[in-house]
Coordinates of C-alpha atoms in Angstrom, one line a residue:
Chain A
X825 CA 0.0 0.0 0.0
X826 CA 1.3 3.4 -0.9
X827 CA -0.4 5.4 1.9
X828 CA 0.5 9.1 1.8
X829 CA 2.9 10.0 -1.0
X830 CA 4.7 13.4 -1.2
X831 CA 6.8 14.8 -4.0
X832 CA 9.4 16.2 -4.3
X833 CA 11.5 14.8 -1.5
X834 CA 14.0 17.6 -1.7
X835 CA 14.0 21.0 -3.4
X836 CA 16.1 24.1 -3.3
X837 CA 14.3 27.4 -4.2
X838 CA 15.6 30.9 -4.7
X839 CA 13.9 33.7 -2.8
X840 CA 10.8 34.9 -4.6
X841 CA 10.3 31.6 -6.5
X842 CA 7.1 29.7 -6.2
X843 CA 6.5 25.9 -6.1
X844 CA 3.9 23.3 -5.3
X845 CA 4.4 20.4 -3.0
X846 CA 2.3 17.4 -4.0
X847 CA 0.5 15.1 -1.6
X848 CA -1.6 12.1 -2.6
X849 CA -3.3 9.4 -0.4
X850 CA -4.8 6.2 -1.6
X851 CA -6.7 5.3 1.6
X852 CA -9.9 7.2 0.8
X853 CA -9.3 9.4 3.8
X854 CA -11.5 12.5 4.2
X855 CA -9.1 14.6 6.3
X856 CA -5.8 15.8 5.1
X857 CA -3.2 18.1 6.7
X858 CA -0.1 19.9 5.9
X859 CA 2.5 20.5 8.6
X860 CA 6.0 22.0 8.7
X861 CA 8.8 20.9 11.0
X862 CA 11.6 23.3 11.8
X863 CA 14.9 21.9 13.1
X864 CA 14.6 20.5 16.7
X865 CA 10.9 21.4 16.9
X866 CA 7.6 19.6 16.8
X867 CA 5.2 19.9 13.8
X868 CA 3.0 23.0 13.2
X869 CA -0.2 22.9 11.2
X870 CA -0.3 25.0 8.0
X871 CA -3.6 24.0 6.4
X872 CA -6.1 21.3 6.7
X873 CA -9.0 19.9 4.7
X874 CA -12.1 17.9 5.9
X875 CA -13.1 16.8 2.4
X876 CA -12.9 17.7 -1.2
X877 CA -13.6 21.4 -1.8
X878 CA -13.2 22.3 1.9
X879 CA -10.0 23.7 3.3
X880 CA -9.1 26.0 6.2
X881 CA -6.1 27.6 7.9
X882 CA -4.0 26.1 10.6
X883 CA -1.5 27.7 13.0
X884 CA 1.0 29.0 10.4
X885 CA -0.8 29.6 7.0
X886 CA 1.0 32.8 5.9
X887 CA 2.8 32.4 2.6
X888 CA 1.0 29.2 1.6
X889 CA -2.1 28.2 -0.2
X890 CA -3.9 24.9 -0.7
X891 CA -6.6 23.3 -2.7
X892 CA -8.6 20.1 -2.5
X893 CA -10.3 19.3 -5.8
X894 CA -10.3 15.5 -5.2
X895 CA -10.3 13.3 -2.1
X896 CA -6.9 11.9 -3.0
X897 CA -4.9 15.1 -3.6
X898 CA -4.0 18.0 -1.4
X899 CA -1.3 20.2 -2.9
X900 CA 0.5 22.9 -1.0
X901 CA 1.5 26.0 -2.9
X902 CA 4.3 28.3 -1.8
X903 CA 4.2 31.8 -3.3
X904 CA 7.2 34.1 -3.2
X905 CA 9.4 31.8 -1.2
X906 CA 11.3 33.3 1.7
X907 CA 14.2 31.9 3.8
X908 CA 11.7 31.5 6.7
X909 CA 10.0 28.8 4.7
X910 CA 13.0 26.6 4.8
X911 CA 11.7 23.5 6.6
X912 CA 10.6 19.9 6.3
X913 CA 7.0 19.7 5.1
X914 CA 4.8 16.7 6.0
X915 CA 1.4 15.8 4.6
X916 CA -0.9 13.6 6.7
X917 CA -4.3 12.1 6.4
X918 CA -6.9 10.5 8.6
X919 CA -10.2 8.7 7.9
X920 CA -12.1 10.9 10.3
X921 CA -11.6 13.0 13.5
X922 CA -12.9 10.3 15.8
X923 CA -10.2 7.7 15.1
X924 CA -7.5 10.1 16.1
X925 CA -4.8 8.4 14.0
X926 CA -3.0 10.4 11.4
X927 CA -0.9 8.8 8.7
X928 CA 2.1 10.8 7.6
X929 CA 4.0 11.0 4.3
X930 CA 7.8 10.8 4.1
X931 CA 8.3 14.5 4.0
X932 CA 9.6 17.1 1.6
X933 CA 12.7 19.0 2.6
X934 CA 12.7 22.6 1.2
X935 CA 15.6 25.0 1.3
X936 CA 15.1 28.6 0.3
X937 CA 18.3 30.5 -0.5
Chain B
X1176 CA -2.3 29.5 24.1
X1177 CA -1.8 25.7 24.5
X1178 CA 1.7 24.7 25.5
X1179 CA 2.9 21.1 25.2
X1180 CA 6.1 20.5 27.1
X1181 CA 8.2 17.3 26.8
X1182 CA 11.0 16.5 29.1
X1183 CA 13.7 15.6 28.9
X1184 CA 14.5 16.9 25.4
X1185 CA 17.6 14.8 25.2
X1186 CA 18.0 11.4 26.8
X1187 CA 21.1 9.2 26.7
X1188 CA 20.3 5.7 28.0
X1189 CA 22.2 2.6 28.6
X1190 CA 20.8 -0.6 27.1
X1191 CA 18.8 -2.6 29.7
X1192 CA 17.8 0.5 31.7
X1193 CA 14.3 1.9 32.3
X1194 CA 13.3 5.5 31.8
X1195 CA 10.2 7.7 31.5
X1196 CA 9.5 10.6 29.1
X1197 CA 7.0 13.2 30.3
X1198 CA 4.5 15.2 28.3
X1199 CA 2.7 18.0 30.1
X1200 CA 0.1 20.2 28.5
X1201 CA -1.6 23.4 29.6
X1202 CA -5.3 23.0 28.5
X1203 CA -8.0 20.5 28.8
X1204 CA -7.9 17.6 26.4
X1205 CA -8.7 13.9 26.6
X1206 CA -6.7 12.9 23.6
X1207 CA -3.0 12.5 23.2
X1208 CA -0.8 10.7 20.7
X1209 CA 2.8 9.5 20.7
X1210 CA 4.9 9.3 17.6
X1211 CA 8.3 8.1 16.8
X1212 CA 10.6 9.7 14.2
X1213 CA 13.8 8.2 12.9
X1214 CA 16.4 10.7 11.5
X1215 CA 15.3 12.0 8.1
X1216 CA 12.1 9.9 8.2
X1217 CA 8.4 10.4 8.7
X1218 CA 6.4 10.1 11.9
X1219 CA 5.2 6.7 12.9
X1220 CA 2.2 6.4 15.2
X1221 CA 3.0 4.6 18.4
X1222 CA 0.0 5.2 20.7
X1223 CA -3.4 6.8 20.5
X1224 CA -4.7 7.6 24.0
X1225 CA -8.4 8.6 23.9
X1226 CA -9.5 8.9 27.5
X1227 CA -8.4 9.6 31.0
X1228 CA -6.6 6.7 32.5
X1229 CA -5.8 5.1 29.1
X1230 CA -2.8 2.9 29.2
X1231 CA -1.3 1.2 26.1
X1232 CA 1.7 -1.1 25.7
X1233 CA 3.7 -2.2 22.7
X1234 CA 6.8 -4.2 23.3
X1235 CA 9.2 -2.2 25.5
X1236 CA 7.1 1.0 25.4
X1237 CA 4.1 1.9 27.5
X1238 CA 2.1 5.1 27.4
X1239 CA -0.4 6.5 29.8
X1240 CA -2.7 9.5 30.0
X1241 CA -3.9 11.4 33.1
X1242 CA -6.2 14.2 31.8
X1243 CA -6.7 15.6 35.3
X1244 CA -3.0 16.2 35.7
X1245 CA -2.7 17.1 32.0
X1246 CA 0.2 14.6 31.8
X1247 CA 1.1 11.7 29.6
X1248 CA 4.1 9.4 30.1
X1249 CA 6.0 7.2 27.8
X1250 CA 7.8 4.5 29.8
X1251 CA 10.7 2.6 28.3
X1252 CA 11.5 -0.8 29.8
X1253 CA 14.9 -2.5 29.3
X1254 CA 16.0 -0.2 26.5
X1255 CA 17.6 -1.5 23.3
X1256 CA 19.5 0.3 20.6
X1257 CA 16.6 0.0 18.2
X1258 CA 14.6 2.4 20.3
X1259 CA 17.0 5.2 19.5
X1260 CA 14.8 7.9 17.8
X1261 CA 13.0 11.1 18.5
X1262 CA 9.6 10.7 20.3
X1263 CA 6.9 13.3 20.0
X1264 CA 3.7 13.7 22.0
X1265 CA 0.8 15.6 20.4
X1266 CA -2.3 16.9 22.2
X1267 CA -5.5 16.8 20.1
X1268 CA -7.9 19.7 20.6
X1269 CA -10.5 18.0 18.4
X1270 CA -13.3 18.8 20.9
X1271 CA -12.9 22.5 20.4
X1272 CA -11.5 22.5 16.9
X1273 CA -14.8 22.5 15.0
X1274 CA -14.4 19.0 13.6
X1275 CA -10.9 18.0 12.8
X1276 CA -7.8 16.7 14.6
X1277 CA -6.1 19.8 15.8
X1278 CA -2.7 18.4 17.0
X1279 CA -0.3 20.5 19.0
X1280 CA 3.1 18.9 19.1
X1281 CA 5.7 18.9 21.8
X1282 CA 9.3 19.7 20.8
X1283 CA 10.3 16.0 20.9
X1284 CA 12.6 13.9 23.0
X1285 CA 15.7 12.7 21.3
X1286 CA 16.6 9.3 22.7
X1287 CA 20.0 7.6 22.2
X1288 CA 20.4 4.1 23.6
X1289 CA 24.0 2.9 23.9
X1290 CA 25.7 -0.3 25.1

C-alpha cells in the first residue's frame, strides 16, 4: 500500500520563486493536513481539509495556499518563497476526526536561499 | 495558548535500563498521541490515547494519560539500541476545533540508547 505520497522529497528554491508540494493518499481518507517541522521542533499545522472542496487555515498559514479538488490530492503552494519557509513539510491524512490516527507522508525538505 | 512540554528533550540511556519521558500540556484535552521519528524519516504512530486513564503497551514501550493532571508518560523498559529515535507527543484539541484533529506537538525527546 502506498499510503501518503509526497513529492518532491528535496527541493532548493531561490527567494521569490514559487512551487507546489504534491500530496496524494490512496486510503480514501476524508481529512488531510499539511505540517511544517523546523529543526529541533515539533510539527506545526499549516492548512487542513475535511473533504474535497473544503480547506481551512491552521496555525501558520501565511505564505502558503492549498486546494482540494479531489479526495486523494492536497497540494500545498508556496508563493514568493522566503528563507523562513526553509523547513521539512509533512502531509498527513486520517479517515475521520474520531479515530485520532494520522498517517504521515515521508516529508519534503525545502531550502530557500 | 496551549503549551505542550516534553522532558527531557535529550536522553542518553544505557541498554537494559528503564526511563520515562513526560509530556505536560496546559489546557483540557482527553486525547493525546505518541509518535516516533527516525532521522530523516516520517512520523510513525505509536499510541493513540483517547480517554483519562488510558494505558497502552507495545513491546518495551508503555504510554499512559492522566487528563486531570494534564500529563502523559512514555515509559521505556529495558531499552535496546533499536529504540533510538525522537519521540513526540501531540495533544489533540479535536473537541474545540470544530471537527478536525487539531494536533499541538511537543518539541520532541531525542533518545539515544548505547551499550
